[in-house]
Coordinates of C-alpha atoms in Angstrom, one line a residue:
X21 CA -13.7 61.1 17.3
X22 CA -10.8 58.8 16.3
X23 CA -8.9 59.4 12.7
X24 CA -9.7 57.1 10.2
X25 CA -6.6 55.2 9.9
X26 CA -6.7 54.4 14.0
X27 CA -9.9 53.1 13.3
X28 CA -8.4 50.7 10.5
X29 CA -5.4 50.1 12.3
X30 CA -7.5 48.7 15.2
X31 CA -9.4 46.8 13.1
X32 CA -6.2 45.1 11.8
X33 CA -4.8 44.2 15.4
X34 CA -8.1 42.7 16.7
X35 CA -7.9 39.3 15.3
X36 CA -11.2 36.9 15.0
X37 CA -9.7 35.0 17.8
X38 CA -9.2 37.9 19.9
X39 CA -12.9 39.2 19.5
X40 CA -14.0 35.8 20.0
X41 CA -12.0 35.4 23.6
X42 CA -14.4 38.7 24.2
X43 CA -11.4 41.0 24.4
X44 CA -12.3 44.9 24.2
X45 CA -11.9 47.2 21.4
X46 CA -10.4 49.6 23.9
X47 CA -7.4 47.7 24.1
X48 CA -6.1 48.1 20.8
X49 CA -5.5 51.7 20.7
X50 CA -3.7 53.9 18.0
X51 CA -0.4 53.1 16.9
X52 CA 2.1 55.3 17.7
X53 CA 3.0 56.6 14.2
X54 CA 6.3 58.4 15.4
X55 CA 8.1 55.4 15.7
X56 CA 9.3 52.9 12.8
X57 CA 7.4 49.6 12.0
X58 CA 8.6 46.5 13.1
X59 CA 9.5 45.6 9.2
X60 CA 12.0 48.1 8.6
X61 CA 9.8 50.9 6.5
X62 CA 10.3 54.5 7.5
X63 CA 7.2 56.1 9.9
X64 CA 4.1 56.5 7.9
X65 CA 2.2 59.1 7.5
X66 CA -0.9 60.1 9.5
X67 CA -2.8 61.9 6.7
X68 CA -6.4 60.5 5.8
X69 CA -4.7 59.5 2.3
X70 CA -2.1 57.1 4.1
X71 CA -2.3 53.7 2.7
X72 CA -3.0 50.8 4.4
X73 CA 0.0 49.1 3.1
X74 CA 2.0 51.5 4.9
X75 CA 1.1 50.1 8.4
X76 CA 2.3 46.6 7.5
X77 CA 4.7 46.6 10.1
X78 CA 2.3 46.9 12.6
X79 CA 0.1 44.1 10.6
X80 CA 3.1 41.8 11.4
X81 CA 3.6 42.7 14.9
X82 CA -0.3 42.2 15.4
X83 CA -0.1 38.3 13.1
X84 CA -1.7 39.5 9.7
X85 CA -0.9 37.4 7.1
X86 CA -0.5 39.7 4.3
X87 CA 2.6 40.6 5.1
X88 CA 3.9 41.4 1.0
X89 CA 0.8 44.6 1.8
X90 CA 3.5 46.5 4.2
X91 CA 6.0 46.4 1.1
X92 CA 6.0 50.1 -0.2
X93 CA 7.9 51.3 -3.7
X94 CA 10.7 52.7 -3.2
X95 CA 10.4 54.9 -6.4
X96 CA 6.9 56.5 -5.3
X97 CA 8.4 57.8 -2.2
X98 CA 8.0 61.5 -1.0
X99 CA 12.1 62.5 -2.0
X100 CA 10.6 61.6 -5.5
X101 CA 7.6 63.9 -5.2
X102 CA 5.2 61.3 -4.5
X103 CA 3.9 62.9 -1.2
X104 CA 1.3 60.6 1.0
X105 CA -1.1 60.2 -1.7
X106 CA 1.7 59.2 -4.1
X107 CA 2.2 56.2 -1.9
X108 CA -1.0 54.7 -1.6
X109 CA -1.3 54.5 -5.2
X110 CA 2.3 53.6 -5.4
X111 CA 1.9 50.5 -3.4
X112 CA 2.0 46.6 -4.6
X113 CA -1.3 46.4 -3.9
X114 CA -2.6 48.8 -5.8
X115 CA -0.7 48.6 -8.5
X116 CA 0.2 44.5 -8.9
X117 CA -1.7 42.7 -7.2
X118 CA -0.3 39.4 -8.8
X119 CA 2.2 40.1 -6.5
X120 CA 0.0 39.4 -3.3
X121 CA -0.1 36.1 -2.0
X122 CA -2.9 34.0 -3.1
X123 CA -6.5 35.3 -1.6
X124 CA -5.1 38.5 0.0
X125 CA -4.4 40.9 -2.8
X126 CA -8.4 41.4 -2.7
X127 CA -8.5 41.8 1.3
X128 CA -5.9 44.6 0.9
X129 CA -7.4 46.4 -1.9
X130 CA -10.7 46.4 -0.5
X131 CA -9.3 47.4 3.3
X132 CA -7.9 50.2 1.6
X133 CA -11.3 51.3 -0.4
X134 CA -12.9 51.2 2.9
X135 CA -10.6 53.6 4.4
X136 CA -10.8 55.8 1.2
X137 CA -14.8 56.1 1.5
X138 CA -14.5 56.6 5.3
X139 CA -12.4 59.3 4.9
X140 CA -14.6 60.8 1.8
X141 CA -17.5 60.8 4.7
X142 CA -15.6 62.3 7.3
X143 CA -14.4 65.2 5.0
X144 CA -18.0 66.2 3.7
X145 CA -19.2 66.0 7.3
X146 CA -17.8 68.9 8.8
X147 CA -15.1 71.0 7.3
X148 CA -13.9 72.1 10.3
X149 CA -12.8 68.5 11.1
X150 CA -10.8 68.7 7.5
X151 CA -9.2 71.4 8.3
X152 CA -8.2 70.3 12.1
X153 CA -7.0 67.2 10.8
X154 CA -5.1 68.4 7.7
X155 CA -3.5 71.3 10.8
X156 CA -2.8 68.5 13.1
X157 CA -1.1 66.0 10.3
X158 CA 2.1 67.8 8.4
X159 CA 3.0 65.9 5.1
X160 CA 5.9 63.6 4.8
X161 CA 9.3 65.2 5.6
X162 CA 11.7 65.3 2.5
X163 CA 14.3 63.5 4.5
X164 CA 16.4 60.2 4.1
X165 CA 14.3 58.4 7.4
X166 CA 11.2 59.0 5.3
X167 CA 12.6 56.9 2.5
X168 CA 9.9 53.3 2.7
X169 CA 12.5 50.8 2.0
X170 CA 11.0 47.5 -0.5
X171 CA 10.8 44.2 0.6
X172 CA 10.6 41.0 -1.3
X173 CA 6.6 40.0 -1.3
X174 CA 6.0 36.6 -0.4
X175 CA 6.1 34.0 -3.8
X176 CA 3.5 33.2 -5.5
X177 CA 3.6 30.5 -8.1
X178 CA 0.1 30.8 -9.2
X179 CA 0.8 35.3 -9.9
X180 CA 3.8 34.1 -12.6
X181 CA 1.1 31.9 -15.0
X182 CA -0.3 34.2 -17.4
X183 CA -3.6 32.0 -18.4
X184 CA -5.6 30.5 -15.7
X185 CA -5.4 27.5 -17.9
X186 CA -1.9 26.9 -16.3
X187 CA -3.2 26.5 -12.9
X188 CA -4.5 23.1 -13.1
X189 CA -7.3 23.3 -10.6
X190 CA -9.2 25.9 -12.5
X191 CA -8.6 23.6 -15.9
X192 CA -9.1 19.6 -15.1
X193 CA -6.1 18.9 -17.0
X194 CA -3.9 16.8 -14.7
X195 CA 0.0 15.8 -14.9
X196 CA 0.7 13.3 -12.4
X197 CA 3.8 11.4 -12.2
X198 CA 5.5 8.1 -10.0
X199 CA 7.5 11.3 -8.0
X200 CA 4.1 13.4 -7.3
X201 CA 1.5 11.4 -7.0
X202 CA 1.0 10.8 -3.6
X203 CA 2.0 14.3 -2.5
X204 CA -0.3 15.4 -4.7
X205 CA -2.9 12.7 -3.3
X206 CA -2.0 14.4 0.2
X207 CA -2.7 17.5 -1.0
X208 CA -6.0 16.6 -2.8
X209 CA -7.3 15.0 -0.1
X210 CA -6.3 17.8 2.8
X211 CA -8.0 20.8 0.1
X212 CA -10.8 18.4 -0.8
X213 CA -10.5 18.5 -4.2
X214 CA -12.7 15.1 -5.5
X215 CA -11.7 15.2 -8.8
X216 CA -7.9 15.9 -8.3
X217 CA -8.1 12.9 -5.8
X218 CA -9.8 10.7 -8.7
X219 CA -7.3 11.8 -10.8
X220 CA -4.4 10.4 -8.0
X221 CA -6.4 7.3 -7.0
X222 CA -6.7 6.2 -10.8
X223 CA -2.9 6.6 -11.4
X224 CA -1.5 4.4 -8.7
X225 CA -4.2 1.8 -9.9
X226 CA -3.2 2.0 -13.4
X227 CA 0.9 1.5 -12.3
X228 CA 0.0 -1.1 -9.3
X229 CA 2.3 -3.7 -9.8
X230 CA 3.7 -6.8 -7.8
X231 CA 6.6 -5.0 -6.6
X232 CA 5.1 -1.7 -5.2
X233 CA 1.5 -3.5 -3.8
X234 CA 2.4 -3.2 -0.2
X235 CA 3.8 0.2 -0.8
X236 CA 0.8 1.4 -2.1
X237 CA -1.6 -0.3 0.3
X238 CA 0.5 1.0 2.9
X239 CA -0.6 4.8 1.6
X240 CA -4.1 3.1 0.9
X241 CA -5.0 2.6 4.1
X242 CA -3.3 5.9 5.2
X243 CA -5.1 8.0 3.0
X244 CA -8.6 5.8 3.5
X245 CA -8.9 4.7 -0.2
X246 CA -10.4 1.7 0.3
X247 CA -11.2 0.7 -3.4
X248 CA -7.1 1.5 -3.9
X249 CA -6.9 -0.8 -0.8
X250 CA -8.5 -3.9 -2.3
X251 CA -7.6 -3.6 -5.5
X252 CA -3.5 -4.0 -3.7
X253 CA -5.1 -6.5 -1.4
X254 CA -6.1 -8.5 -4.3
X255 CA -2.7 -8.2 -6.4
X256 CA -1.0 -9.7 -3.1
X257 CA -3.6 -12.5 -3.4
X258 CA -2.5 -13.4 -6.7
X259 CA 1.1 -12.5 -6.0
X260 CA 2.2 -13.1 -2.5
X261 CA 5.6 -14.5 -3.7
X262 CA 6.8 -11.5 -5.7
X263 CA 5.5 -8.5 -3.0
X264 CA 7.3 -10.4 -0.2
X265 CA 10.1 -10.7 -2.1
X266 CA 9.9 -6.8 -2.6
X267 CA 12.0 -3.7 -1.4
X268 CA 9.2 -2.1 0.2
X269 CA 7.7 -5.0 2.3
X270 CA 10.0 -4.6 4.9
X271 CA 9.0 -0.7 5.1
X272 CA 5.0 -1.3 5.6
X273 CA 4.0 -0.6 9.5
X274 CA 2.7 -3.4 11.6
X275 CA -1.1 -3.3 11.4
X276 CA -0.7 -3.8 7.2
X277 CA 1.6 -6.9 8.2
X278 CA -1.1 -8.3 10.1
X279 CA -4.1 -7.2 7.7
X280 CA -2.2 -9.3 5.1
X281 CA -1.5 -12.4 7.0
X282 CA -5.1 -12.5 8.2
X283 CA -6.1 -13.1 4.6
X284 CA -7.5 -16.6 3.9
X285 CA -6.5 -15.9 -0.1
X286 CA -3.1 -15.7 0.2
X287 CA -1.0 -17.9 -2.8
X288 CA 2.1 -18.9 -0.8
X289 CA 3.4 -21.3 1.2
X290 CA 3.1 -20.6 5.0
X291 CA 7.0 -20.9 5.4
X292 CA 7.4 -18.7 3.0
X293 CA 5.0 -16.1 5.3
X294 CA 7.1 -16.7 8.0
X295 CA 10.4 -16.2 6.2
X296 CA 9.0 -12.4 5.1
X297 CA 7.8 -12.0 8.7
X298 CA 10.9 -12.5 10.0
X299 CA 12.7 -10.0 7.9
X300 CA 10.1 -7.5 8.5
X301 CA 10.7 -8.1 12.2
X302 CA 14.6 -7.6 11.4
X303 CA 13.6 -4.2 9.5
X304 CA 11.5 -3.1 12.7
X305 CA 13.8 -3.8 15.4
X306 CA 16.4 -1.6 13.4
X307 CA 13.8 1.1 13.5
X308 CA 13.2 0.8 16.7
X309 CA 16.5 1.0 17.4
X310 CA 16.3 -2.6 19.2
X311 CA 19.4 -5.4 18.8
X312 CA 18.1 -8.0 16.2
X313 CA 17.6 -10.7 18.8
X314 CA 14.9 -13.5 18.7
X315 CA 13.1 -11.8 21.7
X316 CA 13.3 -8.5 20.0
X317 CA 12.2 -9.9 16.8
X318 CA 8.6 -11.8 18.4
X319 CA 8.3 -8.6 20.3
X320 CA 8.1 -6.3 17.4
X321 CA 5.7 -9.0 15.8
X322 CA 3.4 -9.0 18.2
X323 CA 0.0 -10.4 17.5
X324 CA 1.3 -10.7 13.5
X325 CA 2.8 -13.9 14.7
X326 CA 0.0 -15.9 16.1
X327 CA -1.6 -14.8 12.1
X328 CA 1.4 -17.5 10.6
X329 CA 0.1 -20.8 10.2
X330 CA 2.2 -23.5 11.1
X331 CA 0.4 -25.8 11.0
X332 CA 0.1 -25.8 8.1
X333 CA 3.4 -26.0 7.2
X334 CA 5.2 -29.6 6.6
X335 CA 7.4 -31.6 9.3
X336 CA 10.2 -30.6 7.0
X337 CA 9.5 -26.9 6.7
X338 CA 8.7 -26.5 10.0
X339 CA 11.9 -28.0 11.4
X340 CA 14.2 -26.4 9.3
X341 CA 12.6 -23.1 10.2
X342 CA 10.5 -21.8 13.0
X343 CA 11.6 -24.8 15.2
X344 CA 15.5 -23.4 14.5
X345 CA 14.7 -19.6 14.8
X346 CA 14.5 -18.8 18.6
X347 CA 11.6 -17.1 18.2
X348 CA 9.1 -19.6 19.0
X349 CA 8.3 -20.7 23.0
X350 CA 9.7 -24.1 23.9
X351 CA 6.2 -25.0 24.8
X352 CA 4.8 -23.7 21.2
X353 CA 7.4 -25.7 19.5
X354 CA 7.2 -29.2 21.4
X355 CA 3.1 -28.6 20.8
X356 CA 3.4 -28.0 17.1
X357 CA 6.2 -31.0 16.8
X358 CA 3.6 -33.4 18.7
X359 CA 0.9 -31.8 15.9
X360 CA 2.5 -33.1 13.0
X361 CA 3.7 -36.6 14.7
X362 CA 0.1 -37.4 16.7
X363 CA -3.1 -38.8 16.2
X364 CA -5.6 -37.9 17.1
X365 CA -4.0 -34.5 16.6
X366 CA -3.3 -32.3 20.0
X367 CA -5.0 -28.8 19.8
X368 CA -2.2 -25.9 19.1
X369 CA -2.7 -22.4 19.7
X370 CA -2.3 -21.1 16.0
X371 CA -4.7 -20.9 13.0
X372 CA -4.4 -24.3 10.7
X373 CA -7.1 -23.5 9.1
X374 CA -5.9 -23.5 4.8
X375 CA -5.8 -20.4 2.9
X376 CA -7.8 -20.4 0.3
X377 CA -6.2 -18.6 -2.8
X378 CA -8.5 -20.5 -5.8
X379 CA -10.2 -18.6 -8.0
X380 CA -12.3 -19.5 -10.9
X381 CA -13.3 -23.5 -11.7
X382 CA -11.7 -26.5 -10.2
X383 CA -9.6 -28.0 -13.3
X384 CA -7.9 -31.6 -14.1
X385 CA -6.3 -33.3 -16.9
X386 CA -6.0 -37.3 -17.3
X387 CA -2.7 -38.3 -18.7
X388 CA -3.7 -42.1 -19.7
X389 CA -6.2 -43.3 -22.4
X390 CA -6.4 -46.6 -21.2
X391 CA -7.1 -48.2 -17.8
X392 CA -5.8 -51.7 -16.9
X393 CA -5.2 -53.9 -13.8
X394 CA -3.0 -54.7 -11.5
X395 CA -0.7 -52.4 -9.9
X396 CA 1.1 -53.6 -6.9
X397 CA 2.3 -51.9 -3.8
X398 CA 5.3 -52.3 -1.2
X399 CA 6.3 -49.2 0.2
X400 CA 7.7 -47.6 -3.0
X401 CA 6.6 -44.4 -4.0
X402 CA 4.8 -43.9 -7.4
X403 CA 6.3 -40.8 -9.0
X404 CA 6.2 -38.6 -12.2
X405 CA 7.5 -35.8 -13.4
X406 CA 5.7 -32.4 -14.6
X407 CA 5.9 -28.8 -15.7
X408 CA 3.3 -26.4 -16.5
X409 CA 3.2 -23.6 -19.3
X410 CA 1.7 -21.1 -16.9
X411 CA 1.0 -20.7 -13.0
X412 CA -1.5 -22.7 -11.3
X413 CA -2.3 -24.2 -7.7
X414 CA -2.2 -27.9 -7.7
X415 CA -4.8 -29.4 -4.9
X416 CA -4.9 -33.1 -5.2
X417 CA -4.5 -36.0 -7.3
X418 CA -6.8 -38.2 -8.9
X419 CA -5.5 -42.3 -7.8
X420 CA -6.5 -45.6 -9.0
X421 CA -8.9 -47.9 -6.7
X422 CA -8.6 -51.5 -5.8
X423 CA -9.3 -54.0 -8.1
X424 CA -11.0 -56.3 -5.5
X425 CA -13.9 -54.2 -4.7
X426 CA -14.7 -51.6 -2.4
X427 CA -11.4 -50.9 -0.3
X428 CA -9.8 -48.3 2.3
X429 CA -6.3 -47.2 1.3
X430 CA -3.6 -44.7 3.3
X431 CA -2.0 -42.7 1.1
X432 CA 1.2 -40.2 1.7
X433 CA 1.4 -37.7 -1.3
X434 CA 3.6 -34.8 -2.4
X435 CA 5.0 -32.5 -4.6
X436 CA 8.6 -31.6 -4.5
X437 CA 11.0 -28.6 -6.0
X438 CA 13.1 -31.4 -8.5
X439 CA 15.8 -29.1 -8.4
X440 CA 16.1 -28.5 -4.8
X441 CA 14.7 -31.9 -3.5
X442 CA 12.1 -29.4 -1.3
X443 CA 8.5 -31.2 -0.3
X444 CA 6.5 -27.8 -1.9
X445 CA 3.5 -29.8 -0.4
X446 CA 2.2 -33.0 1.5
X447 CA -0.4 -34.6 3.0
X448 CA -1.2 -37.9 5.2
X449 CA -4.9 -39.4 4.5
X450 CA -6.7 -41.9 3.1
X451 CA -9.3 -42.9 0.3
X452 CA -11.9 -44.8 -0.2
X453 CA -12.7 -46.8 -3.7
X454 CA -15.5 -48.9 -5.0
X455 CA -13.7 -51.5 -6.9
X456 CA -14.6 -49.5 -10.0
X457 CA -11.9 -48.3 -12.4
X458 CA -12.5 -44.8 -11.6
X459 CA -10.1 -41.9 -10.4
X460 CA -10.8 -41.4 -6.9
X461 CA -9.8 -37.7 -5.3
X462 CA -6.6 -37.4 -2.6
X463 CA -6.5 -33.5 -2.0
X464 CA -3.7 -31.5 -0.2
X465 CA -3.5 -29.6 2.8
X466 CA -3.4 -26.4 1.1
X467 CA -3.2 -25.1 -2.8
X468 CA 0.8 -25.5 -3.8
X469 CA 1.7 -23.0 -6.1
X470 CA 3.4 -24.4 -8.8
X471 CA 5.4 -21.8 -11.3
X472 CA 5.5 -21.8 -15.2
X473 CA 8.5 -23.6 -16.7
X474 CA 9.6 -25.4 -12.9
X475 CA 10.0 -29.0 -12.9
X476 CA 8.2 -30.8 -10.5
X477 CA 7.7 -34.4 -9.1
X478 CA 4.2 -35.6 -8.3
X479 CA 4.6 -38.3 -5.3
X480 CA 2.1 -41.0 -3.9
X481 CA 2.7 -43.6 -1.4
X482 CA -0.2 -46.2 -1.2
X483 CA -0.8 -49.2 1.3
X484 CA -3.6 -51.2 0.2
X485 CA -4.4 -54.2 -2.1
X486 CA -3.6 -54.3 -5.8
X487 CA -5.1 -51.3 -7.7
X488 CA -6.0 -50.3 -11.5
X489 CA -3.4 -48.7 -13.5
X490 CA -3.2 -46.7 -16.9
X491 CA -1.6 -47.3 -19.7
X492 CA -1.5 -45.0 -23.5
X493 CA 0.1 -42.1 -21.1
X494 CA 0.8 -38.6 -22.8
X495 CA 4.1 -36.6 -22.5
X496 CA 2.1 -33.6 -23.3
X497 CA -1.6 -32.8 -21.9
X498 CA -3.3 -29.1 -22.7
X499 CA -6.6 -28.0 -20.6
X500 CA -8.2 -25.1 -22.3
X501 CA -11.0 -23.0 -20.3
X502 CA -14.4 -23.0 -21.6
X503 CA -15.3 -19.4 -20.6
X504 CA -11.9 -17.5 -21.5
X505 CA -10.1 -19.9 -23.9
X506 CA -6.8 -20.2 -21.5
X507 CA -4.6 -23.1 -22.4
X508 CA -2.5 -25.0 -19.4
X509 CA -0.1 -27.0 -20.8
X510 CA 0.9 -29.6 -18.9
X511 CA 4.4 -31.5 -19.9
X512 CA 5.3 -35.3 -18.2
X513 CA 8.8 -36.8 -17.9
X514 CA 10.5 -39.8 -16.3
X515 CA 11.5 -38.6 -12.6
X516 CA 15.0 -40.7 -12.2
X517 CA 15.1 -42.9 -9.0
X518 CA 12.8 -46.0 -7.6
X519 CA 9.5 -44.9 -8.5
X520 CA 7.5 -48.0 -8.6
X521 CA 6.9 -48.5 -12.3
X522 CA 5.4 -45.3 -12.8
X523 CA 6.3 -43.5 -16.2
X524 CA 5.2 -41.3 -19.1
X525 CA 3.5 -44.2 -20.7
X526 CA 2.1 -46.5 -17.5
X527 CA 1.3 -46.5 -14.0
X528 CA -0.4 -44.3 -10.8
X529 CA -1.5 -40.6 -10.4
X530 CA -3.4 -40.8 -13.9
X531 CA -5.1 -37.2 -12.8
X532 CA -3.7 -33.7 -11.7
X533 CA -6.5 -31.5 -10.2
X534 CA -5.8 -27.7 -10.0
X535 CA -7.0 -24.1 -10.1
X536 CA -5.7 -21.3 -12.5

């Protein structure tokens, strides 16, 4: 019959993945106990009272994980009187088990009951096997080899909190901060703790904010949050200008680039996507540790850049730009160039479908009071100038119809940055009016974004007969929501230059049509 504390050592060195691999018992046999453990501590004793915690060497050398359990007193050794059963009631497990890493204080403490009552049953058995055993194992020698030498346990944060209160999963009380969150998220989600997670997810939407959206979408989509996903999705939408413009676009990986400029609810102009996209591709070929070259750059893009719409994009914008860049085919550019110039319009290989970034009701205001006829046209643009109190997306213009019944007209309109001279947005088409001296709708391409406090010039070039006109203009027009109360306030100047007549007080584009 095998002592007792072979029997537990054994146990100890056949690990669950051992057993599982269907390796015998019979291979891990008793430990030598003349020799010292691999940790350092002097040779244990092989009485039936040995503790456990005095074969932690050999728990390292076989992979336990409760290493601080091989850490003996120093003070509760046998020079101090202590003998065998001195140290197993001396040991950190017995005595603080606060000290034990968390979950294995209880594994020890229980391995060493188990040997205890073993040992109980083996003694009332047979007395004759007492007495052999106690003949067969002398007591520790009084000698400076015997002396178990301490060892730092392993930390444990959670042993040096005095009220369970302190360890916030056992209390629901939560301090999360900008520098923790998503480790803590990490951690949350990897432990499956739900309300932790909550707790993480409800933080970063309370602090999402123009300038971090891609940041935290990025983690979003890593951490599969996909309310936390939308809701930066959606704060894009509304700002796309001020997260480009952001530190941490250029950081995001390549499938968020491209679930962003799939959206069809994006509020910027498209040469303002391409612009970011470029200087995301400069960011990425750094990374990848690729020269910033025009081929490097459309290879890191990938299938980002067919997302980019340009056609979308005006003559203008597009020359200045793409066409300039090197990172456009020869073939794509000459297409795209033939696009703009060409009717009927050639077929191009990217999306020029317009992204829709509306929201809410369709809105206008009417700057004259009074309609009267005739306006004449020779080529000259009609043009105004206008600011807003608040953002908005301007989508058309309301014009003034022939006064000689129903007519076709061709109509060029625009808006343009007054301070830069930049076309913002254009488009070439046509109307058709009834003779009537109503407004008849010219719409743009796409929404243009127009920002509070800017100053703007509203452009339209008409060919056709002699048209109505309005007259009583306003320099000063409010439009007030029905639903939420929301004043836009729109303010009309002179724009200097030949513009046709048109003024504050007379002339063409008598209507503004726009979304909030």
């Amino acid at each position: 019959m095998r002592c007792c504390v072979c029997l537990f050592q054994q146990s100890l060195q056949c690990s669950p993945s051992k057993m599982a691999a269907g390796e015998s018992n019979s291979r891990s046999s008793c430990l030598n106990l003349s020799n010292s453990g691999p940790l350092g501590n002097a040779p244990p004793s092989n009485s039936a009272h040995s503790s456990p915690a005095s074969n932690g060497g050999s728990m390292g050398a076989s992979g336990g994980i409760n290493r601080s359990a091989g850490n003996s007193n120093p003070q509760s050794g046998p020079e101090n009187g202590g003998g065998a059963e001195s140290a197993v009631r001396s040991t950190p497990s017995a005595q603080n088990p606060s000290r034990q890493p968390v979950g294995q204080s209880g594994a020890t403490s229980g391995a060493a009951s188990n040997m205890t009552a073993a040992t109980s049953s083996s003694s009332s058995s047979s007395s004759a096997s007492t007495a052999d055993a106690s003949a067969a194992v002398p007591s520790l020698p009084s000698s400076p080899a015997s002396v178990l030498v301490y060892r730092e346990p392993v930390y444990n944060w959670q042993a040096t909190k005095s009220t369970v209160k302190e360890r916030f999963l056992y209390s629901d009380e939560v301090q999360i901060g900008p520098e923790t969150v998503m480790t803590t998220l990490y951690t949350a989600k990897k432990y499956a703790v739900p309300a932790l997670e909550a707790h993480c997810v409800e933080f970063l939407k309370k602090n999402l904010r123009a300038d971090n959206a891609f940041m935290l979408l990025t983690q979003a989509r890593l951490f599969d949050e996909p309310q936390l996903a939308s809701l930066c999705l959606e704060n894009i939408d509304k700002n796309t200008a001020d997260a480009l413009a952001a530190e941490g676009f250029t950081d995001i990986d390549l499938d968020t680039l491209m679930a962003v400029l799939e959206r069809d609810t994006l509020g910027v102009r498209e040469v303002r996507l391409f612009v970011a996209a470029v200087r995301w591709a400069d960011a990425e070929a750094q990374r990848q540790q690729l020269q910033p070259t025009p081929e490097n750059k459309r290879r890191v893009l990938g299938k980002a850049l067919s997302l980019i719409r340009f056609p979308l994009m005006t003559i203008e914008e597009f020359a200045a730009g793409p066409a300039q860049s090197g990172i456009l085919t020869d073939r794509e550019v000459v297409s795209l160039f033939l696009h703009f110039t060409v009717n009927p319009k050639p077929h191009v290989e990217f999306i020029d479908r317009p992204r829709c970034c509306l929201r809410g009701k369709e809105c206008s205001i009417t700057r004259f009071s009074q309609v009267e006829s005739r306006w004449g046209y020779s080529g000259t643009s009609d043009r105004i100038r206008f600011s807003v109190n608040r953002r908005i997306f301007v989508v058309g213009f309301g014009l003034y119809g022939s006064i000689h019944g129903p007519t076709d007209y061709q109509v060029n309109i625009q808006i343009i940055h007054t301070d830069s001279n930049t076309v913002l947005g254009q488009n070439d088409t046509g109307f058709s009016c009834d003779g009537t001296a109503s407004t008849f709708r010219v719409m743009f391409k796409e929404p243009v974004e127009i920002l509070p406090s800017v100053n703007y010039i509203a452009c339209a070039t008409l060919k056709g007969p002699d048209s109505h006109y309005g007259t009583k203009g306003m320099r000063k027009v409010t439009h007030e929501a029905p639903a939420t109360g929301t004043k836009t306030c729109f303010t009309f100047c002179y724009a200097a230059g030949n513009n046709n007549g048109t003024s504050v007080e007379d002339g063409q584009i008598p209507e503004v049509i726009f979304y909030t």
